[in-house]
Amino acid sequence: MSDTEHPAESGTHDHHENHDHEGPGYATPQAAIEEAEPERTAYVMGLHVGQDVDAPDFLAVVDVDPDSDTYSEIINRVKMPNRGDELHHFGWNACSSSCHMEGLERRHLVIPGQRSSRIHIVDTKERRDPELTKVIEPEEVYDHDLSAPHTVHCIPDGEILISMLGDADGDLPGGFLELNDDFEVQGRWDPPGEIEMNYDYWYQPRQNVMLSTEWAAPKTYYPGFDLEDVEDGKYGQRLNFWDWEAGVVEQTIDLGEDGLIPLEARFLHTPESTHGYVGAALSSNIIHFHESDGEYHAEPVIEFDDREHEGWDMPVPALVTDILISMDDRYLFGSNWLHGEVWMYDISDPSNPRKADSISIGGYFGDIEQVQGRDIVAGPQMLQLSLDGERLYWTTSLFSSWDNQFFPEEAEMGSVMLKADVDPRRGTMSLDRDFLVDFGDLPEGPARAHEIRWPDGDCTSDVWQ
C-alpha cells in the first residue's frame, strides 16, 4: 500500500446533503451557479519554454472585469525562480469538496512544472497581487520515484493529490503524489505499479470512484509527437477506474483505436452521478462512460472526422485536447486544436449528446483568422467556463514541443486568450470580438498561455461530496 496516510483514513465525514456550509467553495453545484459573483480575475499559466526568450515561466493575473480600465489585460505576473519549468496544469489547495472543513480556505495555488517536476505554492490572498511562498524542489518528488506532475486536485480533508506521468527517470510507470495541507510531500498515494501510464484524473467521492487517463511516458512526449510511437504502443488508450477509498484500480477499460490518447476526464458535477466523458485526442472521439450493473462502460458518443489539408501527407485529425462540463451538467464544451474549433453539445441525455453550436477559429481550418487585427496562429486549446455558464474562455498553447511542431508561429508570436458569450437557454455561442489577451506583447518577449482558473472555483477543478 502507499507510504503515506490514505485520505480515507485521515478523517471521516458525512455526505453533504444537509451539512452546514463552513469551509471553502459551495455546498452544491447549483449553489455555485446561484451564489458566485461573475469572474473578475483569471489566473493563467504563462510560459517561455521552447522559445527564444531567456525568462522564467509565470502565473499571469488577467483582468476579466468588463467594468475595469484594464479589462482583457495582463495586470500582474508571478515569475517563477527557475527557467524551463514548463508550467502546465495547476489547482487549488481546497475546493467545494472541502466545504465541510472549517478554517480551510481556497487561497493557495499549487503550480507544478511539467518538465522540471518542481512544485510552486502561490498565495492569492491579494487576488490581483499573488505571492510565491514556497517551492518544492524536484529531488523531493524523485525520492518517491515520480516525475512530470500534471493534474492537481484538492481532496476532501485538505490534502492535495497530483497525477505524475513518469518515474524519477521519466520512464513508466507514473503514479500519484500527495501533499499535506502544509504543502509538504507526504508520499506516494498509490501502490507503485498500480497503473502504467497516467495523465488526468477526477474523483466522485459519493460513488467511491476515481478515473485516471493516459498520455505516455515523459520521455516519449517531451520531444514532440511521433506517429511511430503510436504504432509502437507508446501512447495510452485505457481508462482506469479506482476504488477511491482503497486507492487501487478496480477496473480498466481498453478503448482500442477508438480511444487513442485519452486525456481530460470529467464526471458530471452532480455527486450522485456516475456519468462522465473523456476526450480521446488522437482518435478525435468523445468517450461517454457510466456505471451500471456494478461495472463501468465506455463508448464513443461524439466523433469528429479527419480533414484533408494540402500541407499534410495524411488527413488531419481534429485532436480533441480539452473538454469541460457546465456547472448545471447541461452542456459539454470542447476544443479541436488542429481543426480550429470550439464546440458545445447538449448532454441532457448523457448517452446521446446533441450538437448545439460551434465556433470555427484558428488552427488549420478555422474560418476566423484574426481578432482585433491579431492573427490567430493556433487552434483553441485549454477551456474555462464561468460558473453561470455564460462566458467561455480559451487559450491556444498545448505543450511547447508540440506547439513548435504543429504551430511554430506560436513560439514567435505568443498565445492569445479569447472569449465567447454563451446563451445557455438557446444553446448558442458567439465570439466576443472585443476580448483579446495578447501573450505576445510582454516585456521579455512572447509567451505561451495554457490553463485558466478563477479564484472562486471553476468547472474543471471543483468536486462535490
Tab-separated table of C-alpha atoms in Angstrom, residues 1 13 31 43 55 79 132 174 238 256 263 281 283 393 454:
chain	number	residue	atom	x	y	z
A	1	MET	CA	0.000	0.000	0.000
A	13	HIS	CA	-17.270	12.850	7.281
A	31	ALA	CA	-25.219	26.915	-5.133
A	43	TYR	CA	-5.143	33.117	-13.287
A	55	ALA	CA	12.976	34.209	-18.953
A	79	LYS	CA	7.608	34.886	-12.064
A	132	LEU	CA	5.081	32.872	-4.382
A	174	GLY	CA	3.554	7.079	-13.399
A	238	ARG	CA	-7.109	2.889	-21.409
A	256	GLY	CA	-8.561	0.351	-28.561
A	263	LEU	CA	-6.743	12.989	-21.998
A	281	ALA	CA	-7.263	13.328	-28.592
A	283	SER	CA	-8.914	9.335	-32.190
A	393	TYR	CA	-12.665	31.466	-22.387
A	454	TRP	CA	-10.960	31.518	-11.283
